CSV table of C-alpha atoms in Angstrom, one decimal:
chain,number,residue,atom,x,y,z
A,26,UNK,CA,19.6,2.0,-4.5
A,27,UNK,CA,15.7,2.5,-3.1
A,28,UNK,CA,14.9,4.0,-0.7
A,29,UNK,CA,13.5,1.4,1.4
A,30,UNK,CA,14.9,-1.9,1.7
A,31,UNK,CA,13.7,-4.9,2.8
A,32,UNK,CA,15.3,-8.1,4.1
A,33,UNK,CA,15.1,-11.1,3.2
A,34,UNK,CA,13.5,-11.5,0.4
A,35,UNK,CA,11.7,-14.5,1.0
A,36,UNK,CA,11.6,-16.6,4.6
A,37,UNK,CA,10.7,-19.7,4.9
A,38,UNK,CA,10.2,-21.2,8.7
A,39,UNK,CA,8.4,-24.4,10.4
A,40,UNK,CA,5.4,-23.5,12.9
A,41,UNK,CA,6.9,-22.1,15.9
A,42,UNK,CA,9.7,-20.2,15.0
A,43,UNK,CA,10.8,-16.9,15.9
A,44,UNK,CA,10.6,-14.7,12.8
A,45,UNK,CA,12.3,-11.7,12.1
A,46,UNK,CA,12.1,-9.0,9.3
A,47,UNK,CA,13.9,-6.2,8.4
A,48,UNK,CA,13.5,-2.8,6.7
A,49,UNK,CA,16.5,0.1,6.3
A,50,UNK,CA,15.7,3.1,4.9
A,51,UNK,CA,17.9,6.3,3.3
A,52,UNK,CA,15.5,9.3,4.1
A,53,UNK,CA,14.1,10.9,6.7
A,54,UNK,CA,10.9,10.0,8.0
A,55,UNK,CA,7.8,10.9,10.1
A,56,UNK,CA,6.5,7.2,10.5
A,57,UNK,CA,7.0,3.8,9.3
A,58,UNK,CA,4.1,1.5,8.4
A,59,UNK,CA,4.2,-2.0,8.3
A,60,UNK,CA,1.9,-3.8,6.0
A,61,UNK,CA,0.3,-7.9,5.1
A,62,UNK,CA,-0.6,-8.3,1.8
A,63,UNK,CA,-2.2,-12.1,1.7
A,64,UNK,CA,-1.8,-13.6,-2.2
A,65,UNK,CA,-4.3,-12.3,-4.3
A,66,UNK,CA,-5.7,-10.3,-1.2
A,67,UNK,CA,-5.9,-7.0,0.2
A,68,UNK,CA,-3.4,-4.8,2.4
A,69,UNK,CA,-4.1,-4.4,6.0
A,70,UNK,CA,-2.0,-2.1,8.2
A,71,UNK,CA,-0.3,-4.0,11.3
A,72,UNK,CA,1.6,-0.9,12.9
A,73,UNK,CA,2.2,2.7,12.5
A,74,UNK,CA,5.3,3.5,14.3
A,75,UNK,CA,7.3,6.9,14.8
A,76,UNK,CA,9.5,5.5,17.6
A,77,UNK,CA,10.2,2.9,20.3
A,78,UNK,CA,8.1,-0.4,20.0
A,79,UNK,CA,4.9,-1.7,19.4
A,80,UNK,CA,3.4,-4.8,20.2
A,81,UNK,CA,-0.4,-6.4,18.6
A,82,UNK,CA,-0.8,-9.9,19.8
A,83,UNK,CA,2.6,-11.9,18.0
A,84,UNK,CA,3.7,-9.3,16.5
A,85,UNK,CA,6.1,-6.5,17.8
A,86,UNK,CA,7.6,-3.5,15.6
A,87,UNK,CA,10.7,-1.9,16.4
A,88,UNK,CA,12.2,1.5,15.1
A,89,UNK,CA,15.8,2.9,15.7
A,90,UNK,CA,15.5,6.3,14.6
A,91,UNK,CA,18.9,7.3,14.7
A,92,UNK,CA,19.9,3.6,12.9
A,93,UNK,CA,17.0,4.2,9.9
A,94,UNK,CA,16.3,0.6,11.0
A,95,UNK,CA,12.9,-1.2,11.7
A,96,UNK,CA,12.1,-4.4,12.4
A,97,UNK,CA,8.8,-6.5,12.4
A,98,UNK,CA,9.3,-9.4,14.6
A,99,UNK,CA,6.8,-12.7,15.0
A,100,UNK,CA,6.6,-14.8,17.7
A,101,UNK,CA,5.0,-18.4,17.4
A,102,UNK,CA,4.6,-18.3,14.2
A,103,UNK,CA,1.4,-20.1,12.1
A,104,UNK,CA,0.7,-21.3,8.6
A,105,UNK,CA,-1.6,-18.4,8.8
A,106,UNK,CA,1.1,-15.6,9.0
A,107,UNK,CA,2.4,-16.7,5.7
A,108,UNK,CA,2.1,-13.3,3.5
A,109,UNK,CA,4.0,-10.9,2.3
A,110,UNK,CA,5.2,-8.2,4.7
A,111,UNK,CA,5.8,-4.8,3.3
A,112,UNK,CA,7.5,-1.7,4.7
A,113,UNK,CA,6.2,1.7,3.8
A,114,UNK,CA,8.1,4.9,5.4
A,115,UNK,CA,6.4,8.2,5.3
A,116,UNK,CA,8.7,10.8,4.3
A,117,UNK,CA,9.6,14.1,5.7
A,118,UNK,CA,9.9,16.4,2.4
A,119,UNK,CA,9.1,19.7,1.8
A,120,UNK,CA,5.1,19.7,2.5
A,121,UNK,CA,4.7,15.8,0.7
A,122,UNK,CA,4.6,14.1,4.2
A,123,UNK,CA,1.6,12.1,3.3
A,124,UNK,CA,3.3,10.1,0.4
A,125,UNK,CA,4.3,6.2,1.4
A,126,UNK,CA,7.5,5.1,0.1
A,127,UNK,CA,7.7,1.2,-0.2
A,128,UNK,CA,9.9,-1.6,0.1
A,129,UNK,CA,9.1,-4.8,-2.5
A,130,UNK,CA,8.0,-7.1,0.6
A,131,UNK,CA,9.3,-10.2,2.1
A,132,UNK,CA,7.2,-13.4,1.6
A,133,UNK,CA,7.0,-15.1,4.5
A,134,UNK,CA,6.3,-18.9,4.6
A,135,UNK,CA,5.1,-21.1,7.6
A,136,UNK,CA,5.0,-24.4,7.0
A,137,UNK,CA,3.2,-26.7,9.4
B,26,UNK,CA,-17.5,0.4,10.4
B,27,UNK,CA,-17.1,-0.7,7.0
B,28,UNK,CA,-13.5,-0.1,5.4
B,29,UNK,CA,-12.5,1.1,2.3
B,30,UNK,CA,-14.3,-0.1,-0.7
B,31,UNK,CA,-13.0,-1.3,-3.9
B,32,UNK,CA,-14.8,-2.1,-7.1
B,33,UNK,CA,-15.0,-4.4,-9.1
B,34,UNK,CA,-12.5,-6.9,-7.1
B,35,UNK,CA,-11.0,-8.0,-11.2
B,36,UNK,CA,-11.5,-5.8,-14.0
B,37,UNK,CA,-10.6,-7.1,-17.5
B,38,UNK,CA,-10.6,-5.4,-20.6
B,39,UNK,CA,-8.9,-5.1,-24.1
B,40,UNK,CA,-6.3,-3.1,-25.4
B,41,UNK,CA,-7.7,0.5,-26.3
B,42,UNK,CA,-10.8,0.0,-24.0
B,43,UNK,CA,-11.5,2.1,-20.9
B,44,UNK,CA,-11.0,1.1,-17.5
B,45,UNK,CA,-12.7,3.0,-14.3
B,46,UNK,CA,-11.9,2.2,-11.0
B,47,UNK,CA,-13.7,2.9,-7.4
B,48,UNK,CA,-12.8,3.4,-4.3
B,49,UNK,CA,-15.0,4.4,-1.6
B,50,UNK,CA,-13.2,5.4,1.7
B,51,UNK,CA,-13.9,4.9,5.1
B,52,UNK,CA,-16.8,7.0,6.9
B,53,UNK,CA,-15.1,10.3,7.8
B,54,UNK,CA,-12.4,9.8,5.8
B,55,UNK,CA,-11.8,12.7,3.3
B,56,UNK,CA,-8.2,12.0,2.2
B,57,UNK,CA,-7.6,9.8,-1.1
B,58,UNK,CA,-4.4,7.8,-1.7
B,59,UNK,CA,-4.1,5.5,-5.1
B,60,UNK,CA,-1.2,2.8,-5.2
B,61,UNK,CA,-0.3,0.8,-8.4
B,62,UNK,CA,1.3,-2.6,-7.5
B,63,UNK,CA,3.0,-4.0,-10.9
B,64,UNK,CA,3.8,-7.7,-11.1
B,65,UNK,CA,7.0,-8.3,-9.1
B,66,UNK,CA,7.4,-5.0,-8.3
B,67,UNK,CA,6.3,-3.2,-4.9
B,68,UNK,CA,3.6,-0.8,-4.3
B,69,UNK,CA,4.3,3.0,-5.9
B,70,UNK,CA,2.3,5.7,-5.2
B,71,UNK,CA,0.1,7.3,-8.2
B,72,UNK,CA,-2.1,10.4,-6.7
B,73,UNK,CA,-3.1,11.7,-3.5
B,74,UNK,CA,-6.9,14.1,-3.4
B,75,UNK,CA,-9.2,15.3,-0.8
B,76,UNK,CA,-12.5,16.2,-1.5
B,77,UNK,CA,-12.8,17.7,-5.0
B,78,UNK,CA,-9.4,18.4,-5.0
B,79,UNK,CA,-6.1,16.6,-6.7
B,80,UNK,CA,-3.5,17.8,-4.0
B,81,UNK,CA,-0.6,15.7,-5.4
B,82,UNK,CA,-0.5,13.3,-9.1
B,83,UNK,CA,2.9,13.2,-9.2
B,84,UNK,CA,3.2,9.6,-9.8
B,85,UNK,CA,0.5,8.9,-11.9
B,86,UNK,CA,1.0,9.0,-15.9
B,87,UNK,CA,0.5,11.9,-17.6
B,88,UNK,CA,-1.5,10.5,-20.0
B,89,UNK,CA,-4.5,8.4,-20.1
B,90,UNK,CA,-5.1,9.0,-16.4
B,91,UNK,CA,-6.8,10.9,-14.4
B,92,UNK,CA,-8.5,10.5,-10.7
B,93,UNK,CA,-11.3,12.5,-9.2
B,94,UNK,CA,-13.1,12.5,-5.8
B,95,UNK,CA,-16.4,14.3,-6.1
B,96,UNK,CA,-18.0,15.8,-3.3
B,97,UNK,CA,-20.8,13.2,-3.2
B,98,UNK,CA,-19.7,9.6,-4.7
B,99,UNK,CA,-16.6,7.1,-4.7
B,100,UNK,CA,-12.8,8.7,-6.4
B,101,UNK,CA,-12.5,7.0,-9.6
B,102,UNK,CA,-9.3,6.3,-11.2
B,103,UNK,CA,-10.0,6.2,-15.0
B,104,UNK,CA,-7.5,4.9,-17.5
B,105,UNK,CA,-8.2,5.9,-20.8
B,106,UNK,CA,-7.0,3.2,-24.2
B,107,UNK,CA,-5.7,1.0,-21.5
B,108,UNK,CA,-2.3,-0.8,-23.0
B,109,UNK,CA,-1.1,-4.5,-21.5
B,110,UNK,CA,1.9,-2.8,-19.2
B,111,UNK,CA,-1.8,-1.0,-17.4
B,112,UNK,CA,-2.2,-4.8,-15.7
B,113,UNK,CA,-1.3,-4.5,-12.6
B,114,UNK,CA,-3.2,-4.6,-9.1
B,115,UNK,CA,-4.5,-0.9,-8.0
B,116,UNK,CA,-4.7,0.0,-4.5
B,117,UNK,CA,-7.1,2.9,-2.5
B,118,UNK,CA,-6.5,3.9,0.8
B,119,UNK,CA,-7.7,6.6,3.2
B,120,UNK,CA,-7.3,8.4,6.0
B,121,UNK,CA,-8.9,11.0,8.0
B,122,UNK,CA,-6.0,13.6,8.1
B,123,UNK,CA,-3.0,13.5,5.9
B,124,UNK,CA,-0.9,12.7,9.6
B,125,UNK,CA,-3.3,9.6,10.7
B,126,UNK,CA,-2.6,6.1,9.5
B,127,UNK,CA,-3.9,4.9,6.0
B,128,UNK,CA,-6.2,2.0,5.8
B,129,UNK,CA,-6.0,0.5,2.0
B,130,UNK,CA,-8.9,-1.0,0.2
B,131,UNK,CA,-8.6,-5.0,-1.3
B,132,UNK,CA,-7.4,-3.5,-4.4
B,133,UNK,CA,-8.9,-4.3,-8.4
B,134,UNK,CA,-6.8,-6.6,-10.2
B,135,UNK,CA,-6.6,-5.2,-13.7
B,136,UNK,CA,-5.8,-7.5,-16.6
B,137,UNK,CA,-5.2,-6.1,-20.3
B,138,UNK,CA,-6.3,-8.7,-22.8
């Protein structure tokens, strides 16, 4: 079983919709990223979270500590917020706190 | 504020050739972080340096690559008699402490003729 898992695997919703994604993990951790990896593109960090909620525009992050539960939540969505969205925990292990543990990603597709 | 920097964007070479890859991290960034990304898998983590230093290579293999971040200049992952499982997307990021959040490159798309 990894580590981090991701669900669904792929998500496929009409403009508009509410859109949520989620991320369990087994370990203990110091922070959970999430990431958007376009097709063929780069990675750009959307939220560093530790606790509580976060919110950037659409998007709002959630963490339940206790749970090992995160979700990334997207209001209104676009054609543009199609991507994958990956989940990358930061573990708390014996002095290796700065390695990212990752889940495989949900692709996300908005279709007009 | 330029991000991190990755070069070249696509790298193809054939089997036994070398491959060398750049990263250049953001300004004040002194922290290193490689990712491999192989085809339908997700991101794994390969090394981890600071300025001249490997702190952690735990996931990278033990042969044919190495990494280095000089103390003037861009880290360089180098694979050495690259093979066809090598293809995969390779990702940089950096950060300013090992605490602070890492900001990742566009990544260099390797292909293995």
């Amino acid at each position: 079983k990894n580590e981090v898992e991701q669900s669904p695997q792929n998500l496929t919703a009409q403009e508009g919709e509410f859109i949520t994604i989620n991320c369990s993990y087994s370990v203990g951790i110091s922070a959970l990223h999430w990431l958007q990896q376009h097709p063929g593109g780069g990675i750009v960090s959307l939220f560093m979270l530790s606790s509580g909620k976060k919110k950037h525009g659409r998007l709002i992050a959630t963490i339940n500590i206790q749970e090992k539960h995160s979700s990334l939540h997207i209001t209104a969505s676009h054609p543009r917020d199609s991507a994958v969205y990956i989940c990358a925990v930061k573990r708390v292990s014996g002095g290796s706190n700065y390695k990212l543990t990752f889940g495989k990603g949900t692709l996300l597709t908005v279709n007009p | 504020n330029a991000g991190v920097m990755q070069n070249p964007r696509h790298l193809v070479r054939r089997r036994g050739q070398e491959a060398r890859l750049r990263c250049s991290p953001m300004k004040g960034h002194s922290h290193v972080y490689w990712y491999r990304q192989l085809p339908e898998e997700g991101l794994k983590f390969m090394v981890y340096l600071q300025k001249e230093n490997i702190i952690d290579e735990s996931g990278m293999p033990k042969e044919r690559f190495s990494a280095e971040f000089p103390k003037e200049g861009p880290s360089i992952l180098r694979i050495q008699q690259v093979v066809r499982g090598d293809s995969a997307a390779y990702f940089c990021a950096s950060s300013r402490t090992n605490n602070q959040p890492q900001h990742f490159g566009d990544g260099t798309r390797l292909s293995i003729l």
